Amino acid sequence: MNAIAEFEQRLPETQRDAFRRLKTPCAIQAYLDSLPYKAEELDRSPVRVMTDGQAHCLDGGIFAALAFWAMGQPPLILDLVPEPGADDDHVLALYRVEGLWGAVAKSNYPNLRFREPVYRSLRELCITYLEHFYNLERRKTLRGYTRPFSLAQFKDTHWMWDDEALKMVTRRFYSRPSIPLISAESAARLSIADERSYKSGTMGVDFSWVFGARENP
């Protein structure tokens, strides 16, 4: 039995059928959007994402990458890195169509989610998040991104269903350096998000889980 088949066997039947219906990037994004966003310290395995019915950006991104793997795409995730101490990072699950990059993501913010596969480079993809990546002070905080991280590199695939095994994956994921997205000079010139952009960009946001507002454990 291959790892994805074993993952499916560990799901309850209803969740197994739901996973098998994730045949397109839009379907994966719609599934993530259907789950409540919970920015807890716990990183859930893909099985637990489905059985608990909730996720944050990291475990949602890992789940999406696994769904892409089941579709025949490589299971790639990437981290969007903010100014230190100013915001949360944000994880994207990457996919390609005819050599062009797109992304799926779980986010509390509506504009930090799906991207169509139209971007020729990862920098070109990541820069589209900059205008929407702001904190409660309305400061645009995105500063860098990491190279794609393949979940296929792990011979031990217990991370698909075991939270403890997933910790090894996340430790390695977060140990990698960030590539600057903009220069320090450009960052110093960034304006704050205007009122209309901020209101539209926070529509439906659960502020109890937002960086700077949520209670730290």
PDB file of C-alpha atoms in Angstrom, residues 70-177:
ATOM      1  CA  ALA A  70      -2.702  12.688  -4.825  1.00  0.00           C
ATOM      2  CA  MET A  71      -3.496  14.535  -8.074  1.00  0.00           C
ATOM      3  CA  GLY A  72      -0.023  13.825  -9.463  1.00  0.00           C
ATOM      4  CA  GLN A  73       1.560  17.196  -8.639  1.00  0.00           C
ATOM      5  CA  PRO A  74       4.668  17.409  -6.427  1.00  0.00           C
ATOM      6  CA  PRO A  75       3.751  18.220  -2.797  1.00  0.00           C
ATOM      7  CA  LEU A  76       5.337  21.677  -2.444  1.00  0.00           C
ATOM      8  CA  ILE A  77       4.904  24.330   0.232  1.00  0.00           C
ATOM      9  CA  LEU A  78       6.480  27.769   0.540  1.00  0.00           C
ATOM     10  CA  ASP A  79       6.626  30.252   3.415  1.00  0.00           C
ATOM     11  CA  LEU A  80       5.877  33.968   3.052  1.00  0.00           C
ATOM     12  CA  VAL A  81       8.053  35.673   5.660  1.00  0.00           C
ATOM     13  CA  PRO A  82       7.069  38.956   7.372  1.00  0.00           C
ATOM     14  CA  GLU A  83       9.106  41.637   9.086  1.00  0.00           C
ATOM     15  CA  PRO A  84      10.294  39.997  12.335  1.00  0.00           C
ATOM     16  CA  GLY A  85       7.902  40.563  15.217  1.00  0.00           C
ATOM     17  CA  ALA A  86       5.360  42.410  13.060  1.00  0.00           C
ATOM     18  CA  ASP A  87       3.096  39.646  11.744  1.00  0.00           C
ATOM     19  CA  ASP A  88       2.562  35.919  11.212  1.00  0.00           C
ATOM     20  CA  ASP A  89       4.243  34.046   8.387  1.00  0.00           C
ATOM     21  CA  HIS A  90       1.965  32.507   5.762  1.00  0.00           C
ATOM     22  CA  VAL A  91       2.247  29.100   4.070  1.00  0.00           C
ATOM     23  CA  LEU A  92       1.304  28.457   0.443  1.00  0.00           C
ATOM     24  CA  ALA A  93       0.773  25.115  -1.273  1.00  0.00           C
ATOM     25  CA  LEU A  94       2.188  25.432  -4.786  1.00  0.00           C
ATOM     26  CA  TYR A  95       1.090  23.948  -8.070  1.00  0.00           C
ATOM     27  CA  ARG A  96       1.998  24.403 -11.725  1.00  0.00           C
ATOM     28  CA  VAL A  97       0.066  24.352 -14.989  1.00  0.00           C
ATOM     29  CA  GLU A  98       2.086  24.428 -18.222  1.00  0.00           C
ATOM     30  CA  GLY A  99       5.096  25.647 -16.248  1.00  0.00           C
ATOM     31  CA  LEU A 100       3.276  28.539 -14.565  1.00  0.00           C
ATOM     32  CA  TRP A 101       2.930  28.824 -10.788  1.00  0.00           C
ATOM     33  CA  GLY A 102      -0.263  29.089  -8.764  1.00  0.00           C
ATOM     34  CA  ALA A 103      -1.058  28.693  -5.072  1.00  0.00           C
ATOM     35  CA  VAL A 104      -3.670  27.483  -2.606  1.00  0.00           C
ATOM     36  CA  ALA A 105      -3.687  28.617   1.020  1.00  0.00           C
ATOM     37  CA  LYS A 106      -5.658  28.561   4.245  1.00  0.00           C
ATOM     38  CA  SER A 107      -5.953  32.065   5.649  1.00  0.00           C
ATOM     39  CA  ASN A 108      -8.039  34.167   7.984  1.00  0.00           C
ATOM     40  CA  TYR A 109      -7.754  36.937   5.372  1.00  0.00           C
ATOM     41  CA  PRO A 110      -9.705  36.639   2.101  1.00  0.00           C
ATOM     42  CA  ASN A 111      -6.946  38.017  -0.145  1.00  0.00           C
ATOM     43  CA  LEU A 112      -4.173  35.713   1.098  1.00  0.00           C
ATOM     44  CA  ARG A 113      -5.603  32.536  -0.400  1.00  0.00           C
ATOM     45  CA  PHE A 114      -5.900  31.289  -3.980  1.00  0.00           C
ATOM     46  CA  ARG A 115      -3.764  32.368  -6.931  1.00  0.00           C
ATOM     47  CA  GLU A 116      -4.358  31.305 -10.517  1.00  0.00           C
ATOM     48  CA  PRO A 117      -1.503  29.474 -12.296  1.00  0.00           C
ATOM     49  CA  VAL A 118      -0.335  32.436 -14.371  1.00  0.00           C
ATOM     50  CA  TYR A 119       2.976  33.395 -12.712  1.00  0.00           C
ATOM     51  CA  ARG A 120       6.282  32.753 -14.457  1.00  0.00           C
ATOM     52  CA  SER A 121       8.377  32.764 -11.273  1.00  0.00           C
ATOM     53  CA  LEU A 122       7.902  32.283  -7.558  1.00  0.00           C
ATOM     54  CA  ARG A 123       8.882  35.884  -6.893  1.00  0.00           C
ATOM     55  CA  GLU A 124       6.219  37.010  -9.345  1.00  0.00           C
ATOM     56  CA  LEU A 125       3.677  34.880  -7.465  1.00  0.00           C
ATOM     57  CA  CYS A 126       4.761  35.967  -3.981  1.00  0.00           C
ATOM     58  CA  ILE A 127       4.781  39.694  -4.734  1.00  0.00           C
ATOM     59  CA  THR A 128       1.026  39.534  -5.395  1.00  0.00           C
ATOM     60  CA  TYR A 129       0.511  38.980  -1.666  1.00  0.00           C
ATOM     61  CA  LEU A 130       2.406  42.110  -0.594  1.00  0.00           C
ATOM     62  CA  GLU A 131      -0.427  44.655  -0.878  1.00  0.00           C
ATOM     63  CA  HIS A 132      -2.751  42.388   1.144  1.00  0.00           C
ATOM     64  CA  PHE A 133      -0.236  41.296   3.784  1.00  0.00           C
ATOM     65  CA  TYR A 134      -0.813  43.814   6.583  1.00  0.00           C
ATOM     66  CA  ASN A 135      -1.197  43.728  10.344  1.00  0.00           C
ATOM     67  CA  LEU A 136      -3.659  45.397  12.724  1.00  0.00           C
ATOM     68  CA  GLU A 137      -1.684  48.636  12.424  1.00  0.00           C
ATOM     69  CA  ARG A 138      -2.338  48.426   8.652  1.00  0.00           C
ATOM     70  CA  ARG A 139       1.407  48.181   7.986  1.00  0.00           C
ATOM     71  CA  LYS A 140       2.370  46.063   4.982  1.00  0.00           C
ATOM     72  CA  THR A 141       4.683  43.515   6.553  1.00  0.00           C
ATOM     73  CA  LEU A 142       5.692  40.966   3.880  1.00  0.00           C
ATOM     74  CA  ARG A 143       9.454  40.923   3.374  1.00  0.00           C
ATOM     75  CA  GLY A 144      10.550  37.571   1.962  1.00  0.00           C
ATOM     76  CA  TYR A 145       9.814  34.019   0.914  1.00  0.00           C
ATOM     77  CA  THR A 146      11.464  30.615   1.051  1.00  0.00           C
ATOM     78  CA  ARG A 147      12.300  28.206  -1.727  1.00  0.00           C
ATOM     79  CA  PRO A 148       9.751  25.435  -2.406  1.00  0.00           C
ATOM     80  CA  PHE A 149       9.872  22.681   0.196  1.00  0.00           C
ATOM     81  CA  SER A 150       8.945  19.204  -1.027  1.00  0.00           C
ATOM     82  CA  LEU A 151       7.127  16.899   1.371  1.00  0.00           C
ATOM     83  CA  ALA A 152       8.182  14.005  -0.898  1.00  0.00           C
ATOM     84  CA  GLN A 153      11.702  14.173   0.599  1.00  0.00           C
ATOM     85  CA  PHE A 154      10.516  12.381   3.763  1.00  0.00           C
ATOM     86  CA  LYS A 155      10.715   8.610   3.474  1.00  0.00           C
ATOM     87  CA  ASP A 156       8.779   8.320   6.737  1.00  0.00           C
ATOM     88  CA  THR A 157       5.276   9.377   5.698  1.00  0.00           C
ATOM     89  CA  HIS A 158       3.732   9.151   9.151  1.00  0.00           C
ATOM     90  CA  TRP A 159       3.397  12.961   9.079  1.00  0.00           C
ATOM     91  CA  MET A 160       0.254  12.400   7.004  1.00  0.00           C
ATOM     92  CA  TRP A 161      -1.582  11.016  10.041  1.00  0.00           C
ATOM     93  CA  ASP A 162       0.598  11.557  13.111  1.00  0.00           C
ATOM     94  CA  ASP A 163       0.988  14.981  14.761  1.00  0.00           C
ATOM     95  CA  GLU A 164       4.269  14.023  16.446  1.00  0.00           C
ATOM     96  CA  ALA A 165       5.815  12.879  13.160  1.00  0.00           C
ATOM     97  CA  LEU A 166       4.671  16.144  11.584  1.00  0.00           C
ATOM     98  CA  LYS A 167       6.873  18.098  14.009  1.00  0.00           C
ATOM     99  CA  MET A 168      10.010  16.859  12.228  1.00  0.00           C
ATOM    100  CA  VAL A 169       8.615  18.167   8.941  1.00  0.00           C
ATOM    101  CA  THR A 170       7.723  21.583  10.353  1.00  0.00           C
ATOM    102  CA  ARG A 171      11.069  21.993  12.146  1.00  0.00           C
ATOM    103  CA  ARG A 172      12.933  21.445   8.898  1.00  0.00           C
ATOM    104  CA  PHE A 173      10.521  23.663   6.980  1.00  0.00           C
ATOM    105  CA  TYR A 174      11.058  26.590   9.331  1.00  0.00           C
ATOM    106  CA  SER A 175      14.848  26.153   9.523  1.00  0.00           C
ATOM    107  CA  ARG A 176      15.492  27.457   6.005  1.00  0.00           C
ATOM    108  CA  PRO A 177      16.619  30.993   5.121  1.00  0.00           C
TER     109      PRO A 177
END
